[in-house]
PDB file of C-alpha atoms in Angstrom:
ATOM      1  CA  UNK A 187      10.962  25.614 -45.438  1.00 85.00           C
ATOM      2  CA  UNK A 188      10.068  28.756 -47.317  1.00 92.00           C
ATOM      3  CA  UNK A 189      11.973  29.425 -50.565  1.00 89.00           C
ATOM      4  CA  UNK A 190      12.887  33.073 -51.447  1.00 94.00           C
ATOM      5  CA  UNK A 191      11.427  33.611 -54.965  1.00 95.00           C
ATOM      6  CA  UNK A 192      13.826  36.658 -56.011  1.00 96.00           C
ATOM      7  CA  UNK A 193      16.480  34.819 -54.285  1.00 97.00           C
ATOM      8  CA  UNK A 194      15.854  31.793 -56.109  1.00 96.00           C
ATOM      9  CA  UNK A 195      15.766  33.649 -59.533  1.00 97.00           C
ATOM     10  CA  UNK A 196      18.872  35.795 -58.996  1.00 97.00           C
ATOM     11  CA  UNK A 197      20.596  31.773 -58.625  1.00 97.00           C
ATOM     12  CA  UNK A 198      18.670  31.313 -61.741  1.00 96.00           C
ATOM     13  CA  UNK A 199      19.798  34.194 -63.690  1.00 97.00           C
ATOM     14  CA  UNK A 200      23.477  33.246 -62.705  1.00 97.00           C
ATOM     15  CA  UNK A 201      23.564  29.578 -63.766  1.00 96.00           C
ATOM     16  CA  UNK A 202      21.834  30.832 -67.170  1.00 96.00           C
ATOM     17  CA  UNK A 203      24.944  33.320 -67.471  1.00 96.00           C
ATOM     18  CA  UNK A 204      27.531  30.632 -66.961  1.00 95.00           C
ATOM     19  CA  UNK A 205      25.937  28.106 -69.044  1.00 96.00           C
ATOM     20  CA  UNK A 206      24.870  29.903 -72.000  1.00 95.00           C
ATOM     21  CA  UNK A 207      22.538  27.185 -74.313  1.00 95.00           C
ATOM     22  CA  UNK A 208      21.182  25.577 -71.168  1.00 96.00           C
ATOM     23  CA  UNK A 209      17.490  25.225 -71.855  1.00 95.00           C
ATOM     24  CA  UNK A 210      16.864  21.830 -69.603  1.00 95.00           C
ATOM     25  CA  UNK A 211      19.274  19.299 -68.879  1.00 92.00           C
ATOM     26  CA  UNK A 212      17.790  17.502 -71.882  1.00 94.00           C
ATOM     27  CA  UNK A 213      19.605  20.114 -73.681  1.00 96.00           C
ATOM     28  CA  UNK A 214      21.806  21.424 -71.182  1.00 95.00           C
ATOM     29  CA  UNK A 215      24.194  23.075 -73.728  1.00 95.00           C
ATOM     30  CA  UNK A 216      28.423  22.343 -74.404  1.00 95.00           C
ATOM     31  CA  UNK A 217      29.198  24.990 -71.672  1.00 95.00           C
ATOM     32  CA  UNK A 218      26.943  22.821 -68.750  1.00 94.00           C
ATOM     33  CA  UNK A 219      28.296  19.743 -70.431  1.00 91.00           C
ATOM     34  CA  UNK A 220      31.909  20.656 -70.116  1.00 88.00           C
ATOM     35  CA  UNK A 221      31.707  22.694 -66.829  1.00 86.00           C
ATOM     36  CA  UNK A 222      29.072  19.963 -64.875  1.00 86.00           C
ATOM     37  CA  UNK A 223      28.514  16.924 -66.544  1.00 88.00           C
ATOM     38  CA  UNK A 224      31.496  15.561 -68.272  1.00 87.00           C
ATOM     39  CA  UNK A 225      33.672  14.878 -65.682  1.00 85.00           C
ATOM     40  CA  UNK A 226      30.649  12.933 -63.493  1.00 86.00           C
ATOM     41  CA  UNK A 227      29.850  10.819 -66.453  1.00 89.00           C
ATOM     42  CA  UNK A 228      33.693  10.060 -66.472  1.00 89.00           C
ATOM     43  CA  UNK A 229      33.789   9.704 -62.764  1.00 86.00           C
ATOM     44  CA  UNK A 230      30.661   6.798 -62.739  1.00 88.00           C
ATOM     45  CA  UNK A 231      32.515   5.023 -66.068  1.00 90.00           C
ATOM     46  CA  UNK A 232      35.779   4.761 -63.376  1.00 88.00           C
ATOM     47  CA  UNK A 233      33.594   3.484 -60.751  1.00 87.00           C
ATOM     48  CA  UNK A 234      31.281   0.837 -62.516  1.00 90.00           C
ATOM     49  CA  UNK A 235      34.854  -0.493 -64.376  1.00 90.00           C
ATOM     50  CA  UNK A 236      36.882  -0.600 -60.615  1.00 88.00           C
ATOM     51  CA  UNK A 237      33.268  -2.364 -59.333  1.00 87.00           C
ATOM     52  CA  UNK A 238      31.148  -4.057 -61.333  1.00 87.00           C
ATOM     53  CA  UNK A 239      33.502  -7.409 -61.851  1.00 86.00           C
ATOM     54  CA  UNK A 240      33.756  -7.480 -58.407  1.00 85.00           C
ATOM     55  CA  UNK A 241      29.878  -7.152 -57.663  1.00 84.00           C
ATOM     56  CA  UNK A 242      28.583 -10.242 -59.901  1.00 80.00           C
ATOM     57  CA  UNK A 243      28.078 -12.069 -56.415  1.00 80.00           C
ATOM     58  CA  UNK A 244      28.261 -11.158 -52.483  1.00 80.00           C
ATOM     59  CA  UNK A 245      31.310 -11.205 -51.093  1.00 76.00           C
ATOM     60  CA  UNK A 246      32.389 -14.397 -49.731  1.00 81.00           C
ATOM     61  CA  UNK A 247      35.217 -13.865 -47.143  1.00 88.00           C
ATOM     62  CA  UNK A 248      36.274 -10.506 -45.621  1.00 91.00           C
ATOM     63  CA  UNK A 249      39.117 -10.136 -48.024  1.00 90.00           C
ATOM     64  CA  UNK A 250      36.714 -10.064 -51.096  1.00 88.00           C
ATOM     65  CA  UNK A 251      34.652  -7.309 -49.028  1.00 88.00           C
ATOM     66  CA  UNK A 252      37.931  -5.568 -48.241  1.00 91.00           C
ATOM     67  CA  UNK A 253      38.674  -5.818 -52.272  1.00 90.00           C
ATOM     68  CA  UNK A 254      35.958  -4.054 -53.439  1.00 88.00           C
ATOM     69  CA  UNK A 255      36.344  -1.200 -50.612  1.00 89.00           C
ATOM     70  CA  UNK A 256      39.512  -0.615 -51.386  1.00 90.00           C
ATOM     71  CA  UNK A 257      38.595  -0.295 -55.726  1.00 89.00           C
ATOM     72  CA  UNK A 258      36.188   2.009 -54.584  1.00 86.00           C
ATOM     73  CA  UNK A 259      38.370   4.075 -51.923  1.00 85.00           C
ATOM     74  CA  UNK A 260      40.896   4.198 -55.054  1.00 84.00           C
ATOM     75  CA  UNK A 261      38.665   5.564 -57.699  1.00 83.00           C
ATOM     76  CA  UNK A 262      37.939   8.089 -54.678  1.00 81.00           C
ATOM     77  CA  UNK A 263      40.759   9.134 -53.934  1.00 80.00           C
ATOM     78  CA  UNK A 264      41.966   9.859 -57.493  1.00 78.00           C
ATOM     79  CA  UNK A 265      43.018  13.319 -57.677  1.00 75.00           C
ATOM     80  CA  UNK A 266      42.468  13.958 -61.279  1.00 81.00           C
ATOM     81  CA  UNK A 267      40.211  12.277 -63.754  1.00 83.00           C
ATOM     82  CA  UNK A 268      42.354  10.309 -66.749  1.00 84.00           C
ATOM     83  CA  UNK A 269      40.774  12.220 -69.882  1.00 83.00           C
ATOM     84  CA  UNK A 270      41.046  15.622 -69.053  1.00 80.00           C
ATOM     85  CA  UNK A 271      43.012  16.118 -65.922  1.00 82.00           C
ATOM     86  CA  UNK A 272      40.505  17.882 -63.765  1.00 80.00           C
ATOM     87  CA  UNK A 273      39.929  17.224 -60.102  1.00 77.00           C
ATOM     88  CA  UNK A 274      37.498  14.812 -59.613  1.00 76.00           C
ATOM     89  CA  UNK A 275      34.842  16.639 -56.813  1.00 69.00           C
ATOM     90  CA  UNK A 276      32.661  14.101 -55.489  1.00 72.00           C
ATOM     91  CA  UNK A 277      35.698  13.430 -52.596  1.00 71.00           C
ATOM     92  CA  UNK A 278      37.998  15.914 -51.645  1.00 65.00           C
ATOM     93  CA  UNK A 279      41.715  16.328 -49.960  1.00 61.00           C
ATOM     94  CA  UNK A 280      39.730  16.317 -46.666  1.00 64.00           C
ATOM     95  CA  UNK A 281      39.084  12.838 -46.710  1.00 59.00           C
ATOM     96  CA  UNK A 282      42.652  11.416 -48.126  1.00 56.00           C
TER      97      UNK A 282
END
């Protein structure tokens, strides 16, 4: 695969313009933070709280299994995230 260089910095030029302070997502800036990151950091706190207590051991019987499918398939299917009412866009409508 052969990247395009001027292609690749025209896609550079545009993130920089919608996330002014970005200078490395060590210090990606409030506007990366509140466009990108914020709602996947909230998204991974829903999943670890819906899975984790069920994860401390294997599964033993089907319906255990089928419990911690369906806590994931309903942090999935969430259509909005709790604190700020956004979309959640890791699964879409498609899916449901």
């Amino acid at each position: 695969m052969q990247v395009d260089a001027a292609e690749f910095e025209n896609l550079k030029r545009e993130f920089l313009r919608q996330m002014p302070g970005f200078r490395s997502f060590a210090e990606a800036g409030a506007a990366y933070v509140e466009t990108e990151r914020r709602s996947k950091d909230e998204l991974v706190a829903l999943v670890r709280a819906a899975l984790l207590p069920r994860l401390t051991a294997p599964a033993a019987t089907p319906a255990q299994a089928r419990e911690v499918c369906a806590a994931l398939y309903q942090v999935m299917q969430r259509e909005a995230l709790p604190s700020s009412g956004r979309p959640q866009n890791l699964v879409g409508w498609r899916s449901w």
